[in-house]
Amino acid sequence: MLSASFLYGQKGKEANYARFVDSANFYIDDSSAKALSFLDSIPKPLEKTISGRLADYYNIMALAYDYEGEYVHVYQSYILALKYGEKEKNYLIAGNACLELFANIYFAKRDTLAYVYLEKAEKYYKLDNYANGLLEIEQMRAYVKFLDGDYKASNALILTHLDAYRKVEDDAYFHVFAMYMLTANYIELGDFKNAYASFKELKSLKDNPTIVKYNYFSFEVAINLSLAQVYFSKKQLDSTEYYLSKSTKHRNFMGEGVIKDYLALNSEVYKYYGNIEQSKVYLDSLMLFEKKMFNNMVDASIQLNTPLMHAESELESERNKKYWNGFLAVFLFCMLSFLSIFYIIYYRKQKFKQKHFKDKVSDFSYLRSTNEKLTGKIHGLEEYIGSLKKDIKEISTVNDVSSQREKIKELYKELHINSSTLLDKSESHLELVNDLNIQFFNQIHKKYPQLNDSEVITCYYLFMGFKNKEIALFLNTSIRALESKRYRISKKIDYDFDKNDTTLVKHLKKTFKNTQVQ
């Protein structure tokens, strides 16, 4: 192979290094190493030596690294292919790079940001008028549904464009890939009639020259293994062995996921037959394979860590946009939540103030009413005292001792009778104490509205700790009558004092313990 220095010596500054890109493209399918050698022979800086072909350069580089299994470099190369595809207006390469980046990101990390690349791929394919590229995007959407286990949705997308896939004569991969997904979907859905029909159509494409053999056999072996798994689950061992043997013939074409299923199924089949030793052989192989895959995954993760931080710069603007949109949404949500909470708190405060104001108004009205009654009562007392003074003055003018004595007796009798009405048994007492203990009377009226005023004032005296004898004197009644009243109060309150081992007095003190009284 000609070296870059030789070519440069032959042609000097006018050397056409773009031919190295064409040579790498020519050998890419047969030898990725040779393709990489051509690309590595191009001197730096590439912006000068292959100006206008950098998109092609990095696209071929990505394909070569893909064959070599250097997935970190694949990702980086497609990022650069997209960058220069946009710069050079090579929309075909830009669309292809976006599609590959979508696959790399979504299938590896299930990152929904990958859809940014899928949308870009569609945009670039439309700019390039590349119909096959648009079909490939539709297949990719169906494949996403297939991998996510939404088999009905996957089939619906495939069947919508199936005729278009069949008509792509220069690349039958569209057709064979569509039939593979249809067959696999029908198997998962238990529709074996359509599964076998789709599989038959897939196998009819075996000798199509536009299909890479590796791709065809990788699809066929995956379907054969799926059928073997289905028949083993039904314990139809003849069919299981038939499709398992077909899978074994093309084991070299198995992907990583298919190899894992293949080893696991063989282990289960031998275990079912009682051949534990052979089952263990496949089980050990499976464990070694999974360990290898795990190590590869860890190594890839370590290798990807630093490059991804730099290579994903093309997504930065989209991520920033989504971040700020998300931030704005969260900010607005928080603001609305804050305003809602503030309004609720403010509303509750206003309701509390309103209730407090109403209580004050009620208390004021109650005081005013009580004050008016007391004023009337005092006025009556003043008149009564004035009348007594007048009577006493008249008695003092009586000269006859016996007549004067009779007058005094009558006055005493009248005082004795009227004294029971000066402060009557209910309302007047309530008036006298209400103005000092509004809180207690308001609370007991709310708690026990069934009690009348006389019973309420009795509860007040009991709550204050007065004894029956004292309360009877205050209310100008007998102790027996007071005890009867206490019994009626207990019944009206409807509280089981015996069950709760308490008394009316204890119950009142416990119920109104936070009430301030005077």
PDB file of C-alpha atoms in Angstrom, residues 87-365:
ATOM      1  CA  LYS A  87     -20.801  22.021   7.747  1.00  0.00           C
ATOM      2  CA  GLU A  88     -20.228  20.543   4.255  1.00  0.00           C
ATOM      3  CA  LYS A  89     -23.996  20.212   3.599  1.00  0.00           C
ATOM      4  CA  ASN A  90     -23.523  16.498   3.067  1.00  0.00           C
ATOM      5  CA  TYR A  91     -27.029  15.746   4.273  1.00  0.00           C
ATOM      6  CA  LEU A  92     -26.844  12.045   3.434  1.00  0.00           C
ATOM      7  CA  ILE A  93     -23.912  11.533   5.813  1.00  0.00           C
ATOM      8  CA  ALA A  94     -25.461  13.862   8.406  1.00  0.00           C
ATOM      9  CA  GLY A  95     -28.719  11.871   8.336  1.00  0.00           C
ATOM     10  CA  ASN A  96     -26.897   8.550   8.551  1.00  0.00           C
ATOM     11  CA  ALA A  97     -24.778   9.790  11.490  1.00  0.00           C
ATOM     12  CA  CYS A  98     -27.893  11.003  13.323  1.00  0.00           C
ATOM     13  CA  LEU A  99     -29.616   7.652  12.812  1.00  0.00           C
ATOM     14  CA  GLU A 100     -26.595   5.770  14.153  1.00  0.00           C
ATOM     15  CA  LEU A 101     -26.268   8.130  17.109  1.00  0.00           C
ATOM     16  CA  PHE A 102     -29.926   7.586  17.924  1.00  0.00           C
ATOM     17  CA  ALA A 103     -29.387   3.832  17.947  1.00  0.00           C
ATOM     18  CA  ASN A 104     -26.225   4.126  20.060  1.00  0.00           C
ATOM     19  CA  ILE A 105     -27.806   6.375  22.680  1.00  0.00           C
ATOM     20  CA  TYR A 106     -31.336   4.971  22.878  1.00  0.00           C
ATOM     21  CA  PHE A 107     -30.540   1.278  22.827  1.00  0.00           C
ATOM     22  CA  ALA A 108     -27.602   1.695  25.209  1.00  0.00           C
ATOM     23  CA  LYS A 109     -29.114   4.115  27.723  1.00  0.00           C
ATOM     24  CA  ARG A 110     -32.831   4.412  26.843  1.00  0.00           C
ATOM     25  CA  ASP A 111     -32.231   8.164  26.869  1.00  0.00           C
ATOM     26  CA  THR A 112     -35.231   9.953  25.341  1.00  0.00           C
ATOM     27  CA  LEU A 113     -32.926  12.771  24.286  1.00  0.00           C
ATOM     28  CA  ALA A 114     -31.831  10.353  21.559  1.00  0.00           C
ATOM     29  CA  TYR A 115     -35.036  11.272  19.700  1.00  0.00           C
ATOM     30  CA  VAL A 116     -33.435  14.626  18.944  1.00  0.00           C
ATOM     31  CA  TYR A 117     -31.088  12.732  16.627  1.00  0.00           C
ATOM     32  CA  LEU A 118     -33.952  10.781  15.042  1.00  0.00           C
ATOM     33  CA  GLU A 119     -35.742  14.033  14.228  1.00  0.00           C
ATOM     34  CA  LYS A 120     -32.530  15.473  12.794  1.00  0.00           C
ATOM     35  CA  ALA A 121     -32.011  12.362  10.677  1.00  0.00           C
ATOM     36  CA  GLU A 122     -35.477  12.787   9.178  1.00  0.00           C
ATOM     37  CA  LYS A 123     -34.758  16.460   8.461  1.00  0.00           C
ATOM     38  CA  TYR A 124     -31.456  15.724   6.694  1.00  0.00           C
ATOM     39  CA  TYR A 125     -32.858  12.833   4.640  1.00  0.00           C
ATOM     40  CA  LYS A 126     -35.636  15.118   3.450  1.00  0.00           C
ATOM     41  CA  LEU A 127     -33.076  17.777   2.485  1.00  0.00           C
ATOM     42  CA  ASP A 128     -31.180  15.117   0.554  1.00  0.00           C
ATOM     43  CA  ASN A 129     -34.383  13.661  -0.957  1.00  0.00           C
ATOM     44  CA  TYR A 130     -33.205  10.248   0.237  1.00  0.00           C
ATOM     45  CA  ALA A 131     -36.344   8.085   0.232  1.00  0.00           C
ATOM     46  CA  ASN A 132     -34.598   4.992   1.576  1.00  0.00           C
ATOM     47  CA  GLY A 133     -33.356   6.990   4.532  1.00  0.00           C
ATOM     48  CA  LEU A 134     -36.904   8.016   5.408  1.00  0.00           C
ATOM     49  CA  LEU A 135     -37.951   4.368   5.212  1.00  0.00           C
ATOM     50  CA  GLU A 136     -35.077   3.446   7.504  1.00  0.00           C
ATOM     51  CA  ILE A 137     -36.342   5.948  10.051  1.00  0.00           C
ATOM     52  CA  GLU A 138     -39.782   4.323   9.957  1.00  0.00           C
ATOM     53  CA  GLN A 139     -38.143   0.932  10.471  1.00  0.00           C
ATOM     54  CA  MET A 140     -36.210   2.325  13.397  1.00  0.00           C
ATOM     55  CA  ARG A 141     -39.435   3.455  15.047  1.00  0.00           C
ATOM     56  CA  ALA A 142     -40.882  -0.029  14.580  1.00  0.00           C
ATOM     57  CA  TYR A 143     -37.686  -1.566  15.965  1.00  0.00           C
ATOM     58  CA  VAL A 144     -37.926   0.603  19.091  1.00  0.00           C
ATOM     59  CA  LYS A 145     -41.438  -0.724  19.700  1.00  0.00           C
ATOM     60  CA  PHE A 146     -40.160  -4.271  19.043  1.00  0.00           C
ATOM     61  CA  LEU A 147     -37.390  -3.953  21.652  1.00  0.00           C
ATOM     62  CA  ASP A 148     -39.784  -2.343  24.135  1.00  0.00           C
ATOM     63  CA  GLY A 149     -42.081  -5.373  23.836  1.00  0.00           C
ATOM     64  CA  ASP A 150     -44.949  -3.489  22.196  1.00  0.00           C
ATOM     65  CA  TYR A 151     -45.321  -6.116  19.460  1.00  0.00           C
ATOM     66  CA  LYS A 152     -48.726  -5.005  18.164  1.00  0.00           C
ATOM     67  CA  ALA A 153     -47.552  -1.407  17.715  1.00  0.00           C
ATOM     68  CA  SER A 154     -44.360  -2.633  16.039  1.00  0.00           C
ATOM     69  CA  ASN A 155     -46.331  -4.742  13.556  1.00  0.00           C
ATOM     70  CA  ALA A 156     -48.715  -1.864  12.840  1.00  0.00           C
ATOM     71  CA  LEU A 157     -45.788   0.403  11.897  1.00  0.00           C
ATOM     72  CA  ILE A 158     -44.158  -2.279   9.732  1.00  0.00           C
ATOM     73  CA  LEU A 159     -47.337  -3.252   7.857  1.00  0.00           C
ATOM     74  CA  THR A 160     -48.006   0.413   7.073  1.00  0.00           C
ATOM     75  CA  HIS A 161     -44.787   0.610   5.036  1.00  0.00           C
ATOM     76  CA  LEU A 162     -44.324  -3.058   4.078  1.00  0.00           C
ATOM     77  CA  ASP A 163     -45.051  -2.537   0.368  1.00  0.00           C
ATOM     78  CA  ALA A 164     -42.478   0.259   0.265  1.00  0.00           C
ATOM     79  CA  TYR A 165     -39.882  -2.009   1.913  1.00  0.00           C
ATOM     80  CA  ARG A 166     -40.545  -4.711  -0.681  1.00  0.00           C
ATOM     81  CA  LYS A 167     -40.068  -2.260  -3.539  1.00  0.00           C
ATOM     82  CA  VAL A 168     -36.528  -1.209  -2.540  1.00  0.00           C
ATOM     83  CA  GLU A 169     -34.701  -3.289  -5.158  1.00  0.00           C
ATOM     84  CA  ASP A 170     -31.207  -1.926  -4.640  1.00  0.00           C
ATOM     85  CA  ASP A 171     -31.194  -2.803  -0.931  1.00  0.00           C
ATOM     86  CA  ALA A 172     -33.324  -5.773   0.149  1.00  0.00           C
ATOM     87  CA  TYR A 173     -32.188  -5.288   3.755  1.00  0.00           C
ATOM     88  CA  PHE A 174     -35.321  -3.186   4.319  1.00  0.00           C
ATOM     89  CA  HIS A 175     -37.441  -6.148   3.244  1.00  0.00           C
ATOM     90  CA  VAL A 176     -35.587  -8.845   5.199  1.00  0.00           C
ATOM     91  CA  PHE A 177     -35.432  -6.735   8.383  1.00  0.00           C
ATOM     92  CA  ALA A 178     -39.158  -6.028   8.165  1.00  0.00           C
ATOM     93  CA  MET A 179     -39.930  -9.752   7.771  1.00  0.00           C
ATOM     94  CA  TYR A 180     -37.665 -10.599  10.701  1.00  0.00           C
ATOM     95  CA  MET A 181     -39.500  -8.183  13.010  1.00  0.00           C
ATOM     96  CA  LEU A 182     -42.925  -9.314  11.759  1.00  0.00           C
ATOM     97  CA  THR A 183     -42.023 -12.975  12.350  1.00  0.00           C
ATOM     98  CA  ALA A 184     -40.626 -12.312  15.832  1.00  0.00           C
ATOM     99  CA  ASN A 185     -43.634 -10.151  16.751  1.00  0.00           C
ATOM    100  CA  TYR A 186     -46.130 -12.787  15.587  1.00  0.00           C
ATOM    101  CA  ILE A 187     -44.295 -15.458  17.600  1.00  0.00           C
ATOM    102  CA  GLU A 188     -44.479 -13.316  20.732  1.00  0.00           C
ATOM    103  CA  LEU A 189     -48.175 -12.665  20.071  1.00  0.00           C
ATOM    104  CA  GLY A 190     -48.853 -16.406  19.572  1.00  0.00           C
ATOM    105  CA  ASP A 191     -49.990 -15.924  15.965  1.00  0.00           C
ATOM    106  CA  PHE A 192     -48.031 -18.806  14.420  1.00  0.00           C
ATOM    107  CA  LYS A 193     -49.930 -18.834  11.127  1.00  0.00           C
ATOM    108  CA  ASN A 194     -48.716 -15.331  10.275  1.00  0.00           C
ATOM    109  CA  ALA A 195     -45.358 -16.051  11.930  1.00  0.00           C
ATOM    110  CA  TYR A 196     -44.626 -18.973   9.567  1.00  0.00           C
ATOM    111  CA  ALA A 197     -45.885 -17.005   6.564  1.00  0.00           C
ATOM    112  CA  SER A 198     -43.553 -14.102   7.415  1.00  0.00           C
ATOM    113  CA  PHE A 199     -40.653 -16.497   8.085  1.00  0.00           C
ATOM    114  CA  LYS A 200     -41.203 -18.131   4.716  1.00  0.00           C
ATOM    115  CA  GLU A 201     -41.038 -14.744   2.982  1.00  0.00           C
ATOM    116  CA  LEU A 202     -37.865 -13.921   4.929  1.00  0.00           C
ATOM    117  CA  LYS A 203     -36.197 -17.160   3.770  1.00  0.00           C
ATOM    118  CA  SER A 204     -37.107 -16.372   0.167  1.00  0.00           C
ATOM    119  CA  LEU A 205     -34.637 -13.467   0.360  1.00  0.00           C
ATOM    120  CA  LYS A 206     -31.697 -15.688   1.302  1.00  0.00           C
ATOM    121  CA  ASP A 207     -29.953 -15.473  -2.071  1.00  0.00           C
ATOM    122  CA  ASN A 208     -30.686 -11.820  -2.763  1.00  0.00           C
ATOM    123  CA  PRO A 209     -27.300 -10.301  -3.760  1.00  0.00           C
ATOM    124  CA  THR A 210     -28.039  -6.945  -2.073  1.00  0.00           C
ATOM    125  CA  ILE A 211     -28.215  -8.553   1.371  1.00  0.00           C
ATOM    126  CA  VAL A 212     -25.066  -9.144   3.397  1.00  0.00           C
ATOM    127  CA  LYS A 213     -25.034 -12.853   4.338  1.00  0.00           C
ATOM    128  CA  TYR A 214     -24.195 -12.145   7.934  1.00  0.00           C
ATOM    129  CA  ASN A 215     -27.336 -10.009   8.290  1.00  0.00           C
ATOM    130  CA  TYR A 216     -29.568 -12.653   6.729  1.00  0.00           C
ATOM    131  CA  PHE A 217     -28.269 -15.562   8.830  1.00  0.00           C
ATOM    132  CA  SER A 218     -28.330 -13.513  12.041  1.00  0.00           C
ATOM    133  CA  PHE A 219     -32.055 -12.949  11.468  1.00  0.00           C
ATOM    134  CA  GLU A 220     -32.733 -16.570  10.542  1.00  0.00           C
ATOM    135  CA  VAL A 221     -30.890 -18.046  13.528  1.00  0.00           C
ATOM    136  CA  ALA A 222     -32.713 -15.663  15.908  1.00  0.00           C
ATOM    137  CA  ILE A 223     -36.111 -16.809  14.563  1.00  0.00           C
ATOM    138  CA  ASN A 224     -35.145 -20.498  14.749  1.00  0.00           C
ATOM    139  CA  LEU A 225     -34.108 -20.076  18.369  1.00  0.00           C
ATOM    140  CA  SER A 226     -37.341 -18.234  19.214  1.00  0.00           C
ATOM    141  CA  LEU A 227     -39.367 -21.111  17.753  1.00  0.00           C
ATOM    142  CA  ALA A 228     -37.274 -23.625  19.706  1.00  0.00           C
ATOM    143  CA  GLN A 229     -38.002 -21.708  22.911  1.00  0.00           C
ATOM    144  CA  VAL A 230     -41.733 -21.655  22.200  1.00  0.00           C
ATOM    145  CA  TYR A 231     -41.918 -25.381  21.497  1.00  0.00           C
ATOM    146  CA  PHE A 232     -39.862 -26.210  24.591  1.00  0.00           C
ATOM    147  CA  SER A 233     -42.253 -24.180  26.729  1.00  0.00           C
ATOM    148  CA  LYS A 234     -45.001 -26.433  25.346  1.00  0.00           C
ATOM    149  CA  LYS A 235     -42.787 -29.526  25.890  1.00  0.00           C
ATOM    150  CA  GLN A 236     -42.957 -30.387  22.177  1.00  0.00           C
ATOM    151  CA  LEU A 237     -39.445 -31.782  22.213  1.00  0.00           C
ATOM    152  CA  ASP A 238     -39.226 -32.972  18.585  1.00  0.00           C
ATOM    153  CA  SER A 239     -39.921 -29.471  17.295  1.00  0.00           C
ATOM    154  CA  THR A 240     -37.618 -28.023  19.964  1.00  0.00           C
ATOM    155  CA  GLU A 241     -34.705 -30.197  18.821  1.00  0.00           C
ATOM    156  CA  TYR A 242     -35.438 -29.450  15.151  1.00  0.00           C
ATOM    157  CA  TYR A 243     -35.220 -25.672  15.491  1.00  0.00           C
ATOM    158  CA  LEU A 244     -32.413 -25.894  18.038  1.00  0.00           C
ATOM    159  CA  SER A 245     -30.312 -27.904  15.571  1.00  0.00           C
ATOM    160  CA  LYS A 246     -30.981 -25.311  12.884  1.00  0.00           C
ATOM    161  CA  SER A 247     -29.800 -22.638  15.288  1.00  0.00           C
ATOM    162  CA  THR A 248     -26.623 -24.595  16.019  1.00  0.00           C
ATOM    163  CA  LYS A 249     -25.701 -24.669  12.299  1.00  0.00           C
ATOM    164  CA  HIS A 250     -25.480 -20.884  12.236  1.00  0.00           C
ATOM    165  CA  ARG A 251     -24.123 -20.289  15.715  1.00  0.00           C
ATOM    166  CA  ASN A 252     -21.393 -18.036  14.310  1.00  0.00           C
ATOM    167  CA  PHE A 253     -24.061 -15.578  13.195  1.00  0.00           C
ATOM    168  CA  MET A 254     -25.649 -15.199  16.620  1.00  0.00           C
ATOM    169  CA  GLY A 255     -25.690 -11.855  18.334  1.00  0.00           C
ATOM    170  CA  GLU A 256     -24.878 -11.516  22.012  1.00  0.00           C
ATOM    171  CA  GLY A 257     -28.473 -11.740  23.195  1.00  0.00           C
ATOM    172  CA  VAL A 258     -29.166 -14.764  20.983  1.00  0.00           C
ATOM    173  CA  ILE A 259     -26.044 -16.591  22.271  1.00  0.00           C
ATOM    174  CA  LYS A 260     -27.237 -16.123  25.835  1.00  0.00           C
ATOM    175  CA  ASP A 261     -30.691 -17.533  25.025  1.00  0.00           C
ATOM    176  CA  TYR A 262     -29.130 -20.382  23.022  1.00  0.00           C
ATOM    177  CA  LEU A 263     -26.919 -21.525  25.923  1.00  0.00           C
ATOM    178  CA  ALA A 264     -29.749 -21.220  28.437  1.00  0.00           C
ATOM    179  CA  LEU A 265     -32.160 -23.232  26.274  1.00  0.00           C
ATOM    180  CA  ASN A 266     -29.645 -26.036  25.694  1.00  0.00           C
ATOM    181  CA  SER A 267     -29.037 -26.241  29.427  1.00  0.00           C
ATOM    182  CA  GLU A 268     -32.779 -26.498  30.112  1.00  0.00           C
ATOM    183  CA  VAL A 269     -33.324 -29.151  27.415  1.00  0.00           C
ATOM    184  CA  TYR A 270     -30.547 -31.415  28.736  1.00  0.00           C
ATOM    185  CA  LYS A 271     -31.793 -30.895  32.266  1.00  0.00           C
ATOM    186  CA  TYR A 272     -35.277 -31.966  31.169  1.00  0.00           C
ATOM    187  CA  TYR A 273     -33.858 -35.141  29.678  1.00  0.00           C
ATOM    188  CA  GLY A 274     -31.985 -35.830  32.907  1.00  0.00           C
ATOM    189  CA  ASN A 275     -28.541 -35.274  31.406  1.00  0.00           C
ATOM    190  CA  ILE A 276     -27.337 -33.101  34.285  1.00  0.00           C
ATOM    191  CA  GLU A 277     -23.677 -33.172  33.281  1.00  0.00           C
ATOM    192  CA  GLN A 278     -24.330 -31.821  29.782  1.00  0.00           C
ATOM    193  CA  SER A 279     -26.777 -29.310  31.243  1.00  0.00           C
ATOM    194  CA  LYS A 280     -24.027 -28.064  33.560  1.00  0.00           C
ATOM    195  CA  VAL A 281     -21.640 -27.724  30.615  1.00  0.00           C
ATOM    196  CA  TYR A 282     -24.018 -25.299  28.902  1.00  0.00           C
ATOM    197  CA  LEU A 283     -24.796 -23.606  32.203  1.00  0.00           C
ATOM    198  CA  ASP A 284     -21.080 -23.055  32.847  1.00  0.00           C
ATOM    199  CA  SER A 285     -20.702 -21.708  29.321  1.00  0.00           C
ATOM    200  CA  LEU A 286     -23.593 -19.365  29.970  1.00  0.00           C
ATOM    201  CA  MET A 287     -22.018 -18.135  33.210  1.00  0.00           C
ATOM    202  CA  LEU A 288     -18.681 -17.546  31.494  1.00  0.00           C
ATOM    203  CA  PHE A 289     -20.415 -15.750  28.633  1.00  0.00           C
ATOM    204  CA  GLU A 290     -22.397 -13.528  31.001  1.00  0.00           C
ATOM    205  CA  LYS A 291     -19.236 -12.792  32.984  1.00  0.00           C
ATOM    206  CA  LYS A 292     -17.457 -11.844  29.781  1.00  0.00           C
ATOM    207  CA  MET A 293     -20.368  -9.639  28.705  1.00  0.00           C
ATOM    208  CA  PHE A 294     -20.442  -8.018  32.133  1.00  0.00           C
ATOM    209  CA  ASN A 295     -16.722  -7.277  32.024  1.00  0.00           C
ATOM    210  CA  ASN A 296     -17.088  -5.889  28.516  1.00  0.00           C
ATOM    211  CA  MET A 297     -19.946  -3.719  29.677  1.00  0.00           C
ATOM    212  CA  VAL A 298     -17.936  -2.417  32.641  1.00  0.00           C
ATOM    213  CA  ASP A 299     -14.905  -1.746  30.443  1.00  0.00           C
ATOM    214  CA  ALA A 300     -17.074   0.001  27.889  1.00  0.00           C
ATOM    215  CA  SER A 301     -18.687   2.094  30.617  1.00  0.00           C
ATOM    216  CA  ILE A 302     -15.279   3.131  31.940  1.00  0.00           C
ATOM    217  CA  GLN A 303     -14.043   3.951  28.455  1.00  0.00           C
ATOM    218  CA  LEU A 304     -17.219   5.812  27.581  1.00  0.00           C
ATOM    219  CA  ASN A 305     -17.219   7.999  30.663  1.00  0.00           C
ATOM    220  CA  THR A 306     -14.639  10.606  29.605  1.00  0.00           C
ATOM    221  CA  PRO A 307     -15.240  10.553  25.826  1.00  0.00           C
ATOM    222  CA  LEU A 308     -18.992  10.973  26.242  1.00  0.00           C
ATOM    223  CA  MET A 309     -18.476  14.099  28.305  1.00  0.00           C
ATOM    224  CA  HIS A 310     -16.754  15.684  25.308  1.00  0.00           C
ATOM    225  CA  ALA A 311     -18.458  13.954  22.408  1.00  0.00           C
ATOM    226  CA  GLU A 312     -22.008  14.849  23.453  1.00  0.00           C
ATOM    227  CA  SER A 313     -21.387  18.550  22.993  1.00  0.00           C
ATOM    228  CA  GLU A 314     -23.710  18.496  19.976  1.00  0.00           C
ATOM    229  CA  LEU A 315     -26.599  17.673  22.284  1.00  0.00           C
ATOM    230  CA  GLU A 316     -25.720  20.413  24.741  1.00  0.00           C
ATOM    231  CA  SER A 317     -27.956  23.087  23.243  1.00  0.00           C
ATOM    232  CA  GLU A 318     -30.921  20.731  23.142  1.00  0.00           C
ATOM    233  CA  ARG A 319     -30.272  19.586  26.674  1.00  0.00           C
ATOM    234  CA  ASN A 320     -29.928  23.160  27.870  1.00  0.00           C
ATOM    235  CA  LYS A 321     -33.169  24.036  26.147  1.00  0.00           C
ATOM    236  CA  LYS A 322     -34.961  21.088  27.728  1.00  0.00           C
ATOM    237  CA  TYR A 323     -33.325  21.854  31.067  1.00  0.00           C
ATOM    238  CA  TRP A 324     -34.421  25.474  31.094  1.00  0.00           C
ATOM    239  CA  ASN A 325     -37.880  24.542  29.843  1.00  0.00           C
ATOM    240  CA  GLY A 326     -38.076  21.969  32.613  1.00  0.00           C
ATOM    241  CA  PHE A 327     -36.680  24.455  35.108  1.00  0.00           C
ATOM    242  CA  LEU A 328     -39.239  27.039  34.017  1.00  0.00           C
ATOM    243  CA  ALA A 329     -42.032  24.485  34.330  1.00  0.00           C
ATOM    244  CA  VAL A 330     -40.847  23.482  37.806  1.00  0.00           C
ATOM    245  CA  PHE A 331     -40.442  27.154  38.767  1.00  0.00           C
ATOM    246  CA  LEU A 332     -43.959  27.982  37.594  1.00  0.00           C
ATOM    247  CA  PHE A 333     -45.309  24.941  39.383  1.00  0.00           C
ATOM    248  CA  CYS A 334     -43.518  25.965  42.580  1.00  0.00           C
ATOM    249  CA  MET A 335     -44.793  29.520  42.209  1.00  0.00           C
ATOM    250  CA  LEU A 336     -48.351  28.317  41.697  1.00  0.00           C
ATOM    251  CA  SER A 337     -47.976  25.968  44.668  1.00  0.00           C
ATOM    252  CA  PHE A 338     -46.563  28.801  46.790  1.00  0.00           C
ATOM    253  CA  LEU A 339     -49.351  31.154  45.746  1.00  0.00           C
ATOM    254  CA  SER A 340     -51.923  28.453  46.412  1.00  0.00           C
ATOM    255  CA  ILE A 341     -50.483  27.766  49.869  1.00  0.00           C
ATOM    256  CA  PHE A 342     -50.230  31.497  50.543  1.00  0.00           C
ATOM    257  CA  TYR A 343     -53.844  31.984  49.456  1.00  0.00           C
ATOM    258  CA  ILE A 344     -54.998  29.069  51.633  1.00  0.00           C
ATOM    259  CA  ILE A 345     -53.113  30.412  54.648  1.00  0.00           C
ATOM    260  CA  TYR A 346     -54.358  33.949  53.957  1.00  0.00           C
ATOM    261  CA  TYR A 347     -57.901  32.637  53.455  1.00  0.00           C
ATOM    262  CA  ARG A 348     -57.752  30.691  56.711  1.00  0.00           C
ATOM    263  CA  LYS A 349     -56.394  33.690  58.560  1.00  0.00           C
ATOM    264  CA  GLN A 350     -59.180  35.839  57.179  1.00  0.00           C
ATOM    265  CA  LYS A 351     -61.731  33.186  58.093  1.00  0.00           C
ATOM    266  CA  PHE A 352     -60.241  33.036  61.576  1.00  0.00           C
ATOM    267  CA  LYS A 353     -60.319  36.830  61.876  1.00  0.00           C
ATOM    268  CA  GLN A 354     -63.846  36.855  60.560  1.00  0.00           C
ATOM    269  CA  LYS A 355     -64.903  34.198  63.070  1.00  0.00           C
ATOM    270  CA  HIS A 356     -63.052  36.011  65.849  1.00  0.00           C
ATOM    271  CA  PHE A 357     -64.789  39.245  64.841  1.00  0.00           C
ATOM    272  CA  LYS A 358     -68.166  37.514  64.776  1.00  0.00           C
ATOM    273  CA  ASP A 359     -67.466  36.061  68.223  1.00  0.00           C
ATOM    274  CA  LYS A 360     -66.510  39.507  69.471  1.00  0.00           C
ATOM    275  CA  VAL A 361     -69.665  40.981  67.941  1.00  0.00           C
ATOM    276  CA  SER A 362     -71.670  38.188  69.505  1.00  0.00           C
ATOM    277  CA  ASP A 363     -69.953  38.765  72.857  1.00  0.00           C
ATOM    278  CA  PHE A 364     -70.536  42.492  72.561  1.00  0.00           C
ATOM    279  CA  SER A 365     -74.189  41.980  71.708  1.00  0.00           C
TER     280      SER A 365
END
